[in-house]
Amino acid sequence: MSLISTANQIRIVEYERSYAAAVAEMWNRSNESWGGGNQQRTTESVEQDLGNSINLHTFLAVDGDEVVGFCSFSHYRNDEGALYVPLLNVRPDYHSKKIGKALILKSVEKTVEMGWPRLDLFTWAGNTKAVPMYKKCGFFWEKKDNSVHLMNFIPTVLQTEALKPYMDRIDWYADSTRSIEIKPDGVKRDGMFDCFEYSWAVDGQILRVEFEKTGRGLHALDTPDYTIETEIAEHDLVFGKSYTVRYHIVSKTGQPILCEINGRDDKNIRFELKQTIAVTDRMTVEGEFFVDPILEEQSDWKTHPVVMSEWIINGRKAEFRTGIAPKFPAKVSISGNEHVQYLHMKEELYLNYENHFNETATFTFELPSTQQVEFHEKQISITIPAKAKASVPVSYVLKEFGVYSAEVAVQAQLISGEQVHFERKLSWIFKGLTGRFSGEDSEYWYANNGAFTLVLNKQNNDLSFRCDHYDYGSWWSFPKLGKPYSAEFAKKKAEAVRFYAEDDVQVMEAFYQSEDFPGLAIRSIVRLQTNGLIEHYYILDNESGETTPDSLQLMECFRFEPNRMVLPYDGSYLDLNDSHAGSFDHWETNRISENWLYSRGDKLSRGLCWSPCQTLVKSDWFLGLEHPAGGLLTGQSIRTESTYLAMGTFSDWWDFRSFARQRRELEIPALADHLELRANAGNPFVKDAYELIVVERKNKPLDGQLTIRARDGEVASVHFAAETDDRRVNFTKQAAKFGAVDRIVLDYAGRDVLQERSTAVFTLSDQSIEQQTFVGPAGQSFRVSNEMLTLEAAPAFGNVAYSLKYNGEEWLDTSFPTPGPRSWWNPWHGGLGMEVQGMSGYSLQEEERRGDFVSLNDSLGNPWSGIRLTARIEKHEANRGLVIEQYYLLLPGVPILCKVNRIVNETGISYPRYHLTDRNYFLAGEPQTSGWMEVPDGPRYRLATHEIEIQVKGMLRIGSDHRSSMLHVAYQYPNAYGWSYTNNLLYNQGLVHTTPLPSSCTAWTKPVFYLLGDQILKQSDLQSLTSIRFGY
């Protein structure tokens, strides 16, 4: 680590790509300033983030070759008239070196240079180190309940001509006398206006400048020569009336203060004032302004309409701006049920009122019924005290789903006798599980299809989606043209929005006209299907008269909530079921290896996919896609590739992946861990020493204590520090004694989370598999044994293995040597067998059967040996030409039986989905009623006492109260459908294998493993085992 330099050795420079690696290093060494953690950024991620950002500038603090501070600088998206600092960071080891101050002052300087009046930023209330610095640099902390928003008016001060003679003698930073406290700023003027005050003193001269919060402008000046103060009686003013403003002017020197005052209109404020005066003592100038009607309530986040006047004071200009909140005579709104509603049922909503008059008033209007809703009480009247609130319940019956929207004429009868008339628009969305409709209210446009609703925000153009009343955290943001990308549509309302239907699709089309790129227009088109599948694309129209530059891009940005996500990454499919692993901060977008993301969610699944020819990028806080828009001739249009969001459409990640890829692959791969423990390169069978590998796939190093345990004790315990940047570590493990499962367990006590991973390893013996033929009660029989397991089959008896013994104990229930009826089956063989699609047990028993010994290598090269039972179908007409081979396979010294099937199709018919069933009958104990079955995390069920069937998803355990050993049945789910069934007469377990089976082709089923022993295993322990294949 380099020595920390003093502040005057730090250079403030603009970011360029050559600094990307140093910026990444700065962020990686700054995690403690942002809540902790050890996520890592890379050169590539920084290049992408900043290359796709909407920043106007990015300032860096550089010490030698190291970047030690970062400050982004952009337009402010939430309001007019301001630039913005989205992100400020100083590396922790450089705190208290005035680097943050230098970066902020650079931003203030740039704001003045660009001619903007204000600079904003957000922070958090507990940022006690930075808040005093922000205030010293000119920021005021606005008092708000839901954020810590700071505004800096120093750019206005420095650009106000009337203040220049005073500011020329003042160092606005060093000479400030403003009180600095770690709390919201502001003083009340006239009891109604929140004002922020700057003050400076130099050489006995005092300058005071006051800004009004909502108008974001000058409210008062107190100079060595004069004072000017604004007075308005109230801040909240009912529209449709005139009000008085007074300017109090005082000459402090007795010299004439020459003032030319001109009122200016602003938004819905009409202000006509024109006076020229010379003030030698005191004078008040009075004017009237009129508040025109408004169409919607004033947002607290936005600059309010202002009472604005332009002044020339002793020949120098100044602009006074005091904000007011225009009010309807009363606020009237609907509040109702946001959940799914039902037709023709009596429901209740509420009309909420706020009386904005300074006296009691009675409000009366008629609430009109529409084709959607029938109100029981149509004439509404309520008396409300001055400035008070009230609520009125209203009963209704819903006739059809839709957006209710009505302009109501309200009469206000004031207690003073005055009568006021005004109009209010009342809106509410009544939705159910069906219906296609569209509409709007004061905040949103809506398009609904069935249970799903598109919602376009009128303020920021966020395009989100609701099912019931939940929005599920995934949405599209506003479009961006660039590069560098423009944020103009972050606060520019769509020019128009239209809705239409195409077959069963509801379409919303929003129109945007660019000012930053004159002549370019964007159409945002969203198509909503009844099943929750949403298609989105843009059409860019060139009406500029010129060809667009070759470098022009249209950025499509979106948020996708990673709730229990499946992520295609580096060629694997990662299971991000842990909430801490899902953050996109942990993953590099250029390593997302396919064109989709999938979240299983809690209530509703979500899938996002895009064209395979596009690459996902990060843009500010969003994910995005860059659409080429260069070389577009005037008068031409270009349509972007479609992006799809599926809301609850696909309940399975592989189904959604098939949609995204537009093809379906039959075998569903196992999901990989983001923190992986791998033994013997994924082969669960070992003979000698083998390698254990721990891989951290997330973009963060190992940081904590890592311990590996095995059946015979601890393998390793190592502490890792983030600074070493270890992502992959190797250990050597000696093979355990053969015959028992060696469950390898990884305990990782990271700085952020405790995690456990495990895998099962099986040691092979040097003995070969014993093979024996003999003549038994059912004729020629075959026996194989591996010292622990012994398996027997007799083809003349049936297509089953009738005996499986573990250490001499029988585990199969069978009618051997003669088939007969049992429970629902006749003939019943029991044992480990099969059922053939479309054939009864009698028909299958009539076909030719034979047995032999076989040796077979699996996909990892392990040499299995065992018995093959072959059934050749010749008599059954529908299945004539099928050959089905059942393989019962063992390895030396391992208590595992592998069952796999091979199907040869010489029927002349192709089967798109051929079903072959494994059906097995087990004897869990003596008596059978002492036995039990269970799936992981499920209850334990008694056998042979009652009828019950449970679904098995990859693992089943079978045991008995009278046995210490148990049987695990394991296979890769969901590549086969499994069950476990018992009644009072028997117990069976089975799977249905489904595979395409073209004519003259051969298919292998996925193997099923039967593991016997005394140790309870997890499904994840056997992932390497169940990934094994035959016939590859």
Short mmCIF file of C-alpha atoms in Angstrom, two decimals, residues 13 57 69 84 102 110 239 381 451 455 512 675 697 723 747 772 800 811 825 830 905 982 989 1013:
data_model
loop_
_atom_site.label_atom_id
_atom_site.label_comp_id
_atom_site.label_asym_id
_atom_site.label_seq_id
_atom_site.Cartn_x
_atom_site.Cartn_y
_atom_site.Cartn_z
CA VAL A 13 -9.18 14.74 -13.31
CA HIS A 57 -18.83 14.05 -16.31
CA GLY A 69 -11.91 9.40 -5.02
CA TYR A 84 -26.83 16.16 -9.77
CA ALA A 102 -12.34 18.80 -3.58
CA LYS A 110 -18.80 22.73 -13.25
CA PHE A 239 -56.52 28.22 -7.28
CA SER A 381 -72.31 15.73 0.40
CA ALA A 451 -54.90 -10.85 -14.25
CA VAL A 455 -48.46 0.49 -15.66
CA TYR A 512 -41.64 10.42 -27.19
CA LEU A 675 -20.05 -21.75 -4.02
CA ARG A 697 -18.19 -18.31 -8.70
CA GLU A 723 -6.83 -9.08 -0.17
CA ASP A 747 -18.08 -25.29 6.26
CA GLN A 772 -22.53 -66.73 -11.16
CA VAL A 800 -37.40 -58.36 -12.76
CA TRP A 811 -34.58 -55.65 0.51
CA TRP A 825 -51.72 -56.24 -9.78
CA GLY A 830 -42.45 -57.70 -7.20
CA ASN A 905 -37.09 -49.31 -31.68
CA THR A 982 -48.03 -48.03 -0.16
CA GLN A 989 -41.49 -47.10 -5.78
CA GLY A 1013 -25.99 -47.83 4.20
#
